[in-house]
Amino acid sequence: MKLGIVISTQPARFSAVLFQADLERMVARVAELGYDGVELAVRNPALLDVEALKRLLDNRGLEVPAIGTGQAWGEEGLSLSDPDEVMRERALKRLEDHLNLAPAFGAQVIVGLIRGRLREDTAQEQRGWTVRALRHCAKLAARRGVGLLLEPINRYETNFINTVEEALAFCEAVGEPNLGLLFDTFHANIEEPSIEESIRACAPRLGHVHVADSNRWAPGRGHVNFGSVVATLRAIGYDGWLSAEILPNPSPDAAAAQTIQYLRALL
Ligand code: LER
Ligand code: MN
């Protein structure tokens, strides 16, 4: 398994992202610490200097396993399930932009908070809109040769797909074989009866893993059993990335260093 860490390509409110301030410094630091890659949190691909970013990462030998899209929701309120059709279309267009960006990095694209939140009176329609949007995006991802990942997220951040079981059912409704799952140990620690059971359940679609401890601090700083997480991932034959999506506590550098020391010892 390879080790990555989430960095933001522009300043953002979402807090479980390291080193937001200075892209060059953080890329250098991540490479020095020995990470294999960086996961990019990208609000709007149109604002990126793709060639410059690629050069920066190539010079440091860093891969990009995945591109996160949640900032489009966090910063601009864009969601695939917005009852307002204009907003919904804007969100879909943005996700298409992420999928069009991804081949430059050979990265998978994450559908996390950009799916939005369900409202009591429109929940069924919102599910339908999102199923259709993901069907469309999965087909686009296949044409672009990149992966698309649906991430279960804990109840305090959204009421729309909290568990692996719900995510698997949603994938069935979408009906596209290339729609994968992203398993995040922080969300699973809140939502799943058993982290190990839920890893086994997502095995057929598992495409990427976010690691953070129970408090979203670096692995080893809370009470998730990462020895057991790694053993279970190995047992299902997972050979992808462990990508740290953690709070920058007590400092970005300390959190990044703690993560790689702790996980390298387990791998
Ligand atoms: C994203 O990967 C995530 O885990 C969410 O909590 C926020 O988007
Ligand atoms: Mn996550």
mmCIF file with all atom_site columns, N, CA, C and O in Angstrom, residues 79-82 87-96 99 111 114-116 125-141 143 148 150 160 170 173-176 178-179:
data_model
loop_
_atom_site.group_PDB
_atom_site.id
_atom_site.type_symbol
_atom_site.label_atom_id
_atom_site.label_alt_id
_atom_site.label_comp_id
_atom_site.label_asym_id
_atom_site.label_entity_id
_atom_site.label_seq_id
_atom_site.pdbx_PDB_ins_code
_atom_site.Cartn_x
_atom_site.Cartn_y
_atom_site.Cartn_z
_atom_site.occupancy
_atom_site.B_iso_or_equiv
_atom_site.pdbx_formal_charge
_atom_site.auth_seq_id
_atom_site.auth_comp_id
_atom_site.auth_asym_id
_atom_site.auth_atom_id
_atom_site.pdbx_PDB_model_num
ATOM 1   N N  . SER A 1 79  ? -24.075 21.317 -5.011  1.00 0.00 ? 79  SER A N  1
ATOM 2   C CA . SER A 1 79  ? -24.343 19.906 -4.744  1.00 0.00 ? 79  SER A CA 1
ATOM 3   C C  . SER A 1 79  ? -25.195 19.287 -5.834  1.00 0.00 ? 79  SER A C  1
ATOM 4   O O  . SER A 1 79  ? -26.066 19.936 -6.420  1.00 0.00 ? 79  SER A O  1
ATOM 5   N N  . LEU A 1 80  ? -24.919 17.991 -6.065  1.00 0.00 ? 80  LEU A N  1
ATOM 6   C CA . LEU A 1 80  ? -25.605 17.229 -7.117  1.00 0.00 ? 80  LEU A CA 1
ATOM 7   C C  . LEU A 1 80  ? -27.079 17.029 -6.810  1.00 0.00 ? 80  LEU A C  1
ATOM 8   O O  . LEU A 1 80  ? -27.851 16.696 -7.698  1.00 0.00 ? 80  LEU A O  1
ATOM 9   N N  . SER A 1 81  ? -27.464 17.210 -5.536  1.00 0.00 ? 81  SER A N  1
ATOM 10  C CA . SER A 1 81  ? -28.843 16.942 -5.128  1.00 0.00 ? 81  SER A CA 1
ATOM 11  C C  . SER A 1 81  ? -29.606 18.231 -4.805  1.00 0.00 ? 81  SER A C  1
ATOM 12  O O  . SER A 1 81  ? -30.666 18.182 -4.195  1.00 0.00 ? 81  SER A O  1
ATOM 13  N N  . ASP A 1 82  ? -29.078 19.374 -5.234  1.00 0.00 ? 82  ASP A N  1
ATOM 14  C CA . ASP A 1 82  ? -29.746 20.643 -4.920  1.00 0.00 ? 82  ASP A CA 1
ATOM 15  C C  . ASP A 1 82  ? -31.125 20.692 -5.579  1.00 0.00 ? 82  ASP A C  1
ATOM 16  O O  . ASP A 1 82  ? -31.240 20.456 -6.780  1.00 0.00 ? 82  ASP A O  1
ATOM 17  N N  . MET A 1 87  ? -28.496 25.248 -9.723  1.00 0.00 ? 87  MET A N  1
ATOM 18  C CA . MET A 1 87  ? -27.379 24.890 -8.835  1.00 0.00 ? 87  MET A CA 1
ATOM 19  C C  . MET A 1 87  ? -26.910 23.459 -9.097  1.00 0.00 ? 87  MET A C  1
ATOM 20  O O  . MET A 1 87  ? -25.712 23.161 -9.116  1.00 0.00 ? 87  MET A O  1
ATOM 21  N N  . ARG A 1 88  ? -27.887 22.579 -9.293  1.00 0.00 ? 88  ARG A N  1
ATOM 22  C CA . ARG A 1 88  ? -27.587 21.171 -9.566  1.00 0.00 ? 88  ARG A CA 1
ATOM 23  C C  . ARG A 1 88  ? -26.734 21.039 -10.837 1.00 0.00 ? 88  ARG A C  1
ATOM 24  O O  . ARG A 1 88  ? -25.753 20.313 -10.883 1.00 0.00 ? 88  ARG A O  1
ATOM 25  N N  . GLU A 1 89  ? -27.133 21.774 -11.855 1.00 0.00 ? 89  GLU A N  1
ATOM 26  C CA . GLU A 1 89  ? -26.398 21.731 -13.119 1.00 0.00 ? 89  GLU A CA 1
ATOM 27  C C  . GLU A 1 89  ? -24.982 22.277 -12.943 1.00 0.00 ? 89  GLU A C  1
ATOM 28  O O  . GLU A 1 89  ? -24.029 21.770 -13.521 1.00 0.00 ? 89  GLU A O  1
ATOM 29  N N  . ARG A 1 90  ? -24.875 23.325 -12.134 1.00 0.00 ? 90  ARG A N  1
ATOM 30  C CA . ARG A 1 90  ? -23.536 23.896 -11.883 1.00 0.00 ? 90  ARG A CA 1
ATOM 31  C C  . ARG A 1 90  ? -22.646 22.887 -11.163 1.00 0.00 ? 90  ARG A C  1
ATOM 32  O O  . ARG A 1 90  ? -21.456 22.760 -11.458 1.00 0.00 ? 90  ARG A O  1
ATOM 33  N N  . ALA A 1 91  ? -23.235 22.166 -10.211 1.00 0.00 ? 91  ALA A N  1
ATOM 34  C CA . ALA A 1 91  ? -22.465 21.146 -9.472  1.00 0.00 ? 91  ALA A CA 1
ATOM 35  C C  . ALA A 1 91  ? -22.010 20.038 -10.411 1.00 0.00 ? 91  ALA A C  1
ATOM 36  O O  . ALA A 1 91  ? -20.852 19.589 -10.359 1.00 0.00 ? 91  ALA A O  1
ATOM 37  N N  . LEU A 1 92  ? -22.918 19.610 -11.288 1.00 0.00 ? 92  LEU A N  1
ATOM 38  C CA . LEU A 1 92  ? -22.573 18.535 -12.225 1.00 0.00 ? 92  LEU A CA 1
ATOM 39  C C  . LEU A 1 92  ? -21.465 18.987 -13.174 1.00 0.00 ? 92  LEU A C  1
ATOM 40  O O  . LEU A 1 92  ? -20.506 18.253 -13.446 1.00 0.00 ? 92  LEU A O  1
ATOM 41  N N  . LYS A 1 93  ? -21.599 20.233 -13.659 1.00 0.00 ? 93  LYS A N  1
ATOM 42  C CA . LYS A 1 93  ? -20.579 20.787 -14.549 1.00 0.00 ? 93  LYS A CA 1
ATOM 43  C C  . LYS A 1 93  ? -19.215 20.821 -13.829 1.00 0.00 ? 93  LYS A C  1
ATOM 44  O O  . LYS A 1 93  ? -18.174 20.511 -14.419 1.00 0.00 ? 93  LYS A O  1
ATOM 45  N N  . ARG A 1 94  ? -19.241 21.195 -12.537 1.00 0.00 ? 94  ARG A N  1
ATOM 46  C CA . ARG A 1 94  ? -17.995 21.256 -11.771 1.00 0.00 ? 94  ARG A CA 1
ATOM 47  C C  . ARG A 1 94  ? -17.355 19.875 -11.633 1.00 0.00 ? 94  ARG A C  1
ATOM 48  O O  . ARG A 1 94  ? -16.137 19.706 -11.779 1.00 0.00 ? 94  ARG A O  1
ATOM 49  N N  . LEU A 1 95  ? -18.201 18.869 -11.365 1.00 0.00 ? 95  LEU A N  1
ATOM 50  C CA . LEU A 1 95  ? -17.678 17.507 -11.232 1.00 0.00 ? 95  LEU A CA 1
ATOM 51  C C  . LEU A 1 95  ? -17.128 17.007 -12.575 1.00 0.00 ? 95  LEU A C  1
ATOM 52  O O  . LEU A 1 95  ? -16.120 16.293 -12.620 1.00 0.00 ? 95  LEU A O  1
ATOM 53  N N  . GLU A 1 96  ? -17.768 17.414 -13.663 1.00 0.00 ? 96  GLU A N  1
ATOM 54  C CA . GLU A 1 96  ? -17.210 17.089 -14.994 1.00 0.00 ? 96  GLU A CA 1
ATOM 55  C C  . GLU A 1 96  ? -15.832 17.721 -15.144 1.00 0.00 ? 96  GLU A C  1
ATOM 56  O O  . GLU A 1 96  ? -14.915 17.104 -15.700 1.00 0.00 ? 96  GLU A O  1
ATOM 57  N N  . LEU A 1 99  ? -13.402 15.629 -13.410 1.00 0.00 ? 99  LEU A N  1
ATOM 58  C CA . LEU A 1 99  ? -13.132 14.395 -14.174 1.00 0.00 ? 99  LEU A CA 1
ATOM 59  C C  . LEU A 1 99  ? -12.271 14.684 -15.398 1.00 0.00 ? 99  LEU A C  1
ATOM 60  O O  . LEU A 1 99  ? -11.485 13.833 -15.828 1.00 0.00 ? 99  LEU A O  1
ATOM 61  N N  . VAL A 1 111 ? -16.450 11.576 -4.863  1.00 0.00 ? 111 VAL A N  1
ATOM 62  C CA . VAL A 1 111 ? -17.754 12.190 -4.607  1.00 0.00 ? 111 VAL A CA 1
ATOM 63  C C  . VAL A 1 111 ? -18.033 12.040 -3.117  1.00 0.00 ? 111 VAL A C  1
ATOM 64  O O  . VAL A 1 111 ? -18.413 10.970 -2.646  1.00 0.00 ? 111 VAL A O  1
ATOM 65  N N  . ILE A 1 114 ? -19.995 16.766 -2.058  1.00 0.00 ? 114 ILE A N  1
ATOM 66  C CA . ILE A 1 114 ? -20.610 17.405 -3.226  1.00 0.00 ? 114 ILE A CA 1
ATOM 67  C C  . ILE A 1 114 ? -21.952 16.749 -3.580  1.00 0.00 ? 114 ILE A C  1
ATOM 68  O O  . ILE A 1 114 ? -22.723 17.300 -4.367  1.00 0.00 ? 114 ILE A O  1
ATOM 69  N N  . ARG A 1 115 ? -22.256 15.603 -2.962  1.00 0.00 ? 115 ARG A N  1
ATOM 70  C CA . ARG A 1 115 ? -23.589 15.040 -3.217  1.00 0.00 ? 115 ARG A CA 1
ATOM 71  C C  . ARG A 1 115 ? -24.677 15.834 -2.489  1.00 0.00 ? 115 ARG A C  1
ATOM 72  O O  . ARG A 1 115 ? -25.845 15.744 -2.832  1.00 0.00 ? 115 ARG A O  1
ATOM 73  N N  . GLY A 1 116 ? -24.290 16.597 -1.456  1.00 0.00 ? 116 GLY A N  1
ATOM 74  C CA . GLY A 1 116 ? -25.239 17.459 -0.766  1.00 0.00 ? 116 GLY A CA 1
ATOM 75  C C  . GLY A 1 116 ? -25.941 16.779 0.393   1.00 0.00 ? 116 GLY A C  1
ATOM 76  O O  . GLY A 1 116 ? -25.475 15.764 0.918   1.00 0.00 ? 116 GLY A O  1
ATOM 77  N N  . GLU A 1 125 ? -36.724 12.695 -4.674  1.00 0.00 ? 125 GLU A N  1
ATOM 78  C CA . GLU A 1 125 ? -36.275 13.316 -5.926  1.00 0.00 ? 125 GLU A CA 1
ATOM 79  C C  . GLU A 1 125 ? -34.762 13.568 -5.893  1.00 0.00 ? 125 GLU A C  1
ATOM 80  O O  . GLU A 1 125 ? -34.068 13.358 -6.888  1.00 0.00 ? 125 GLU A O  1
ATOM 81  N N  . GLN A 1 126 ? -34.276 14.019 -4.748  1.00 0.00 ? 126 GLN A N  1
ATOM 82  C CA . GLN A 1 126 ? -32.842 14.305 -4.641  1.00 0.00 ? 126 GLN A CA 1
ATOM 83  C C  . GLN A 1 126 ? -32.000 13.052 -4.882  1.00 0.00 ? 126 GLN A C  1
ATOM 84  O O  . GLN A 1 126 ? -30.964 13.107 -5.542  1.00 0.00 ? 126 GLN A O  1
ATOM 85  N N  . ARG A 1 127 ? -32.485 11.928 -4.350  1.00 0.00 ? 127 ARG A N  1
ATOM 86  C CA . ARG A 1 127 ? -31.774 10.666 -4.605  1.00 0.00 ? 127 ARG A CA 1
ATOM 87  C C  . ARG A 1 127 ? -31.746 10.372 -6.103  1.00 0.00 ? 127 ARG A C  1
ATOM 88  O O  . ARG A 1 127 ? -30.725 9.975  -6.659  1.00 0.00 ? 127 ARG A O  1
ATOM 89  N N  . GLY A 1 128 ? -32.892 10.558 -6.743  1.00 0.00 ? 128 GLY A N  1
ATOM 90  C CA . GLY A 1 128 ? -32.987 10.282 -8.184  1.00 0.00 ? 128 GLY A CA 1
ATOM 91  C C  . GLY A 1 128 ? -32.044 11.165 -8.984  1.00 0.00 ? 128 GLY A C  1
ATOM 92  O O  . GLY A 1 128 ? -31.350 10.691 -9.891  1.00 0.00 ? 128 GLY A O  1
ATOM 93  N N  . TRP A 1 129 ? -32.016 12.463 -8.663  1.00 0.00 ? 129 TRP A N  1
ATOM 94  C CA . TRP A 1 129 ? -31.104 13.374 -9.384  1.00 0.00 ? 129 TRP A CA 1
ATOM 95  C C  . TRP A 1 129 ? -29.652 12.924 -9.217  1.00 0.00 ? 129 TRP A C  1
ATOM 96  O O  . TRP A 1 129 ? -28.858 12.971 -10.152 1.00 0.00 ? 129 TRP A O  1
ATOM 97  N N  . THR A 1 130 ? -29.337 12.491 -7.987  1.00 0.00 ? 130 THR A N  1
ATOM 98  C CA . THR A 1 130 ? -27.942 12.121 -7.708  1.00 0.00 ? 130 THR A CA 1
ATOM 99  C C  . THR A 1 130 ? -27.575 10.806 -8.392  1.00 0.00 ? 130 THR A C  1
ATOM 100 O O  . THR A 1 130 ? -26.461 10.663 -8.907  1.00 0.00 ? 130 THR A O  1
ATOM 101 N N  . VAL A 1 131 ? -28.506 9.861  -8.410  1.00 0.00 ? 131 VAL A N  1
ATOM 102 C CA . VAL A 1 131 ? -28.270 8.610  -9.141  1.00 0.00 ? 131 VAL A CA 1
ATOM 103 C C  . VAL A 1 131 ? -27.959 8.920  -10.595 1.00 0.00 ? 131 VAL A C  1
ATOM 104 O O  . VAL A 1 131 ? -26.975 8.431  -11.171 1.00 0.00 ? 131 VAL A O  1
ATOM 105 N N  . ARG A 1 132 ? -28.765 9.784  -11.194 1.00 0.00 ? 132 ARG A N  1
ATOM 106 C CA . ARG A 1 132 ? -28.564 10.093 -12.619 1.00 0.00 ? 132 ARG A CA 1
ATOM 107 C C  . ARG A 1 132 ? -27.251 10.842 -12.839 1.00 0.00 ? 132 ARG A C  1
ATOM 108 O O  . ARG A 1 132 ? -26.528 10.591 -13.810 1.00 0.00 ? 132 ARG A O  1
ATOM 109 N N  . ALA A 1 133 ? -26.927 11.751 -11.926 1.00 0.00 ? 133 ALA A N  1
ATOM 110 C CA . ALA A 1 133 ? -25.664 12.503 -12.058 1.00 0.00 ? 133 ALA A CA 1
ATOM 111 C C  . ALA A 1 133 ? -24.466 11.558 -11.967 1.00 0.00 ? 133 ALA A C  1
ATOM 112 O O  . ALA A 1 133 ? -23.513 11.661 -12.751 1.00 0.00 ? 133 ALA A O  1
ATOM 113 N N  . LEU A 1 134 ? -24.519 10.624 -11.028 1.00 0.00 ? 134 LEU A N  1
ATOM 114 C CA . LEU A 1 134 ? -23.372 9.712  -10.868 1.00 0.00 ? 134 LEU A CA 1
ATOM 115 C C  . LEU A 1 134 ? -23.284 8.725  -12.031 1.00 0.00 ? 134 LEU A C  1
ATOM 116 O O  . LEU A 1 134 ? -22.185 8.319  -12.429 1.00 0.00 ? 134 LEU A O  1
ATOM 117 N N  . ARG A 1 135 ? -24.443 8.352  -12.585 1.00 0.00 ? 135 ARG A N  1
ATOM 118 C CA . ARG A 1 135 ? -24.429 7.479  -13.772 1.00 0.00 ? 135 ARG A CA 1
ATOM 119 C C  . ARG A 1 135 ? -23.702 8.201  -14.916 1.00 0.00 ? 135 ARG A C  1
ATOM 120 O O  . ARG A 1 135 ? -22.822 7.658  -15.565 1.00 0.00 ? 135 ARG A O  1
ATOM 121 N N  . HIS A 1 136 ? -24.077 9.452  -15.106 1.00 0.00 ? 136 HIS A N  1
ATOM 122 C CA . HIS A 1 136 ? -23.453 10.275 -16.144 1.00 0.00 ? 136 HIS A CA 1
ATOM 123 C C  . HIS A 1 136 ? -21.942 10.417 -15.870 1.00 0.00 ? 136 HIS A C  1
ATOM 124 O O  . HIS A 1 136 ? -21.122 10.256 -16.780 1.00 0.00 ? 136 HIS A O  1
ATOM 125 N N  . CYS A 1 137 ? -21.578 10.699 -14.622 1.00 0.00 ? 137 CYS A N  1
ATOM 126 C CA . CYS A 1 137 ? -20.161 10.905 -14.279 1.00 0.00 ? 137 CYS A CA 1
ATOM 127 C C  . CYS A 1 137 ? -19.366 9.608  -14.393 1.00 0.00 ? 137 CYS A C  1
ATOM 128 O O  . CYS A 1 137 ? -18.191 9.639  -14.774 1.00 0.00 ? 137 CYS A O  1
ATOM 129 N N  . ALA A 1 138 ? -19.975 8.484  -14.047 1.00 0.00 ? 138 ALA A N  1
ATOM 130 C CA . ALA A 1 138 ? -19.268 7.198  -14.152 1.00 0.00 ? 138 ALA A CA 1
ATOM 131 C C  . ALA A 1 138 ? -18.952 6.907  -15.616 1.00 0.00 ? 138 ALA A C  1
ATOM 132 O O  . ALA A 1 138 ? -17.857 6.419  -15.945 1.00 0.00 ? 138 ALA A O  1
ATOM 133 N N  . LYS A 1 139 ? -19.892 7.223  -16.488 1.00 0.00 ? 139 LYS A N  1
ATOM 134 C CA . LYS A 1 139 ? -19.636 7.000  -17.925 1.00 0.00 ? 139 LYS A CA 1
ATOM 135 C C  . LYS A 1 139 ? -18.522 7.936  -18.410 1.00 0.00 ? 139 LYS A C  1
ATOM 136 O O  . LYS A 1 139 ? -17.648 7.529  -19.185 1.00 0.00 ? 139 LYS A O  1
ATOM 137 N N  . LEU A 1 140 ? -18.553 9.185  -17.953 1.00 0.00 ? 140 LEU A N  1
ATOM 138 C CA . LEU A 1 140 ? -17.495 10.125 -18.335 1.00 0.00 ? 140 LEU A CA 1
ATOM 139 C C  . LEU A 1 140 ? -16.143 9.646  -17.784 1.00 0.00 ? 140 LEU A C  1
ATOM 140 O O  . LEU A 1 140 ? -15.123 9.700  -18.489 1.00 0.00 ? 140 LEU A O  1
ATOM 141 N N  . ALA A 1 141 ? -16.137 9.172  -16.536 1.00 0.00 ? 141 ALA A N  1
ATOM 142 C CA . ALA A 1 141 ? -14.890 8.667  -15.926 1.00 0.00 ? 141 ALA A CA 1
ATOM 143 C C  . ALA A 1 141 ? -14.335 7.515  -16.749 1.00 0.00 ? 141 ALA A C  1
ATOM 144 O O  . ALA A 1 141 ? -13.116 7.433  -16.977 1.00 0.00 ? 141 ALA A O  1
ATOM 145 N N  . ARG A 1 143 ? -14.746 7.006  -19.932 1.00 0.00 ? 143 ARG A N  1
ATOM 146 C CA . ARG A 1 143 ? -14.169 7.546  -21.178 1.00 0.00 ? 143 ARG A CA 1
ATOM 147 C C  . ARG A 1 143 ? -12.814 8.208  -20.919 1.00 0.00 ? 143 ARG A C  1
ATOM 148 O O  . ARG A 1 143 ? -11.922 8.160  -21.748 1.00 0.00 ? 143 ARG A O  1
ATOM 149 N N  . LEU A 1 148 ? -13.966 6.765  -10.337 1.00 0.00 ? 148 LEU A N  1
ATOM 150 C CA . LEU A 1 148 ? -14.908 7.643  -9.634  1.00 0.00 ? 148 LEU A CA 1
ATOM 151 C C  . LEU A 1 148 ? -15.283 6.933  -8.340  1.00 0.00 ? 148 LEU A C  1
ATOM 152 O O  . LEU A 1 148 ? -15.583 5.737  -8.351  1.00 0.00 ? 148 LEU A O  1
ATOM 153 N N  . LEU A 1 150 ? -17.367 6.905  -4.545  1.00 0.00 ? 150 LEU A N  1
ATOM 154 C CA . LEU A 1 150 ? -18.392 7.413  -3.634  1.00 0.00 ? 150 LEU A CA 1
ATOM 155 C C  . LEU A 1 150 ? -17.935 7.147  -2.203  1.00 0.00 ? 150 LEU A C  1
ATOM 156 O O  . LEU A 1 150 ? -17.542 6.036  -1.867  1.00 0.00 ? 150 LEU A O  1
ATOM 157 N N  . PHE A 1 160 ? -26.915 12.029 3.869   1.00 0.00 ? 160 PHE A N  1
ATOM 158 C CA . PHE A 1 160 ? -27.074 11.357 2.580   1.00 0.00 ? 160 PHE A CA 1
ATOM 159 C C  . PHE A 1 160 ? -25.895 10.402 2.382   1.00 0.00 ? 160 PHE A C  1
ATOM 160 O O  . PHE A 1 160 ? -24.820 10.826 1.986   1.00 0.00 ? 160 PHE A O  1
ATOM 161 N N  . PHE A 1 170 ? -26.471 2.399  -3.037  1.00 0.00 ? 170 PHE A N  1
ATOM 162 C CA . PHE A 1 170 ? -26.526 3.520  -3.977  1.00 0.00 ? 170 PHE A CA 1
ATOM 163 C C  . PHE A 1 170 ? -25.790 3.169  -5.271  1.00 0.00 ? 170 PHE A C  1
ATOM 164 O O  . PHE A 1 170 ? -26.256 3.478  -6.371  1.00 0.00 ? 170 PHE A O  1
ATOM 165 N N  . ALA A 1 173 ? -27.967 1.153  -7.395  1.00 0.00 ? 173 ALA A N  1
ATOM 166 C CA . ALA A 1 173 ? -28.979 1.974  -8.062  1.00 0.00 ? 173 ALA A CA 1
ATOM 167 C C  . ALA A 1 173 ? -28.383 2.711  -9.263  1.00 0.00 ? 173 ALA A C  1
ATOM 168 O O  . ALA A 1 173 ? -29.030 2.865  -10.297 1.00 0.00 ? 173 ALA A O  1
ATOM 169 N N  . VAL A 1 174 ? -27.146 3.146  -9.131  1.00 0.00 ? 174 VAL A N  1
ATOM 170 C CA . VAL A 1 174 ? -26.482 3.833  -10.253 1.00 0.00 ? 174 VAL A CA 1
ATOM 171 C C  . VAL A 1 174 ? -26.220 2.829  -11.378 1.00 0.00 ? 174 VAL A C  1
ATOM 172 O O  . VAL A 1 174 ? -26.402 3.144  -12.559 1.00 0.00 ? 174 VAL A O  1
ATOM 173 N N  . GLY A 1 175 ? -25.771 1.637  -10.990 1.00 0.00 ? 175 GLY A N  1
ATOM 174 C CA . GLY A 1 175 ? -25.649 0.553  -11.962 1.00 0.00 ? 175 GLY A CA 1
ATOM 175 C C  . GLY A 1 175 ? -24.455 0.648  -12.902 1.00 0.00 ? 175 GLY A C  1
ATOM 176 O O  . GLY A 1 175 ? -24.484 0.088  -13.983 1.00 0.00 ? 175 GLY A O  1
ATOM 177 N N  . GLU A 1 176 ? -23.436 1.358  -12.493 1.00 0.00 ? 176 GLU A N  1
ATOM 178 C CA . GLU A 1 176 ? -22.221 1.457  -13.325 1.00 0.00 ? 176 GLU A CA 1
ATOM 179 C C  . GLU A 1 176 ? -21.093 0.689  -12.620 1.00 0.00 ? 176 GLU A C  1
ATOM 180 O O  . GLU A 1 176 ? -20.745 1.011  -11.488 1.00 0.00 ? 176 GLU A O  1
ATOM 181 N N  . ASN A 1 178 ? -17.966 0.760  -12.827 1.00 0.00 ? 178 ASN A N  1
ATOM 182 C CA . ASN A 1 178 ? -16.732 1.475  -12.471 1.00 0.00 ? 178 ASN A CA 1
ATOM 183 C C  . ASN A 1 178 ? -16.929 2.504  -11.365 1.00 0.00 ? 178 ASN A C  1
ATOM 184 O O  . ASN A 1 178 ? -16.004 3.236  -11.047 1.00 0.00 ? 178 ASN A O  1
ATOM 185 N N  . LEU A 1 179 ? -18.106 2.566  -10.758 1.00 0.00 ? 179 LEU A N  1
ATOM 186 C CA . LEU A 1 179 ? -18.274 3.454  -9.598  1.00 0.00 ? 179 LEU A CA 1
ATOM 187 C C  . LEU A 1 179 ? -17.731 2.722  -8.369  1.00 0.00 ? 179 LEU A C  1
ATOM 188 O O  . LEU A 1 179 ? -18.267 1.690  -7.960  1.00 0.00 ? 179 LEU A O  1
#
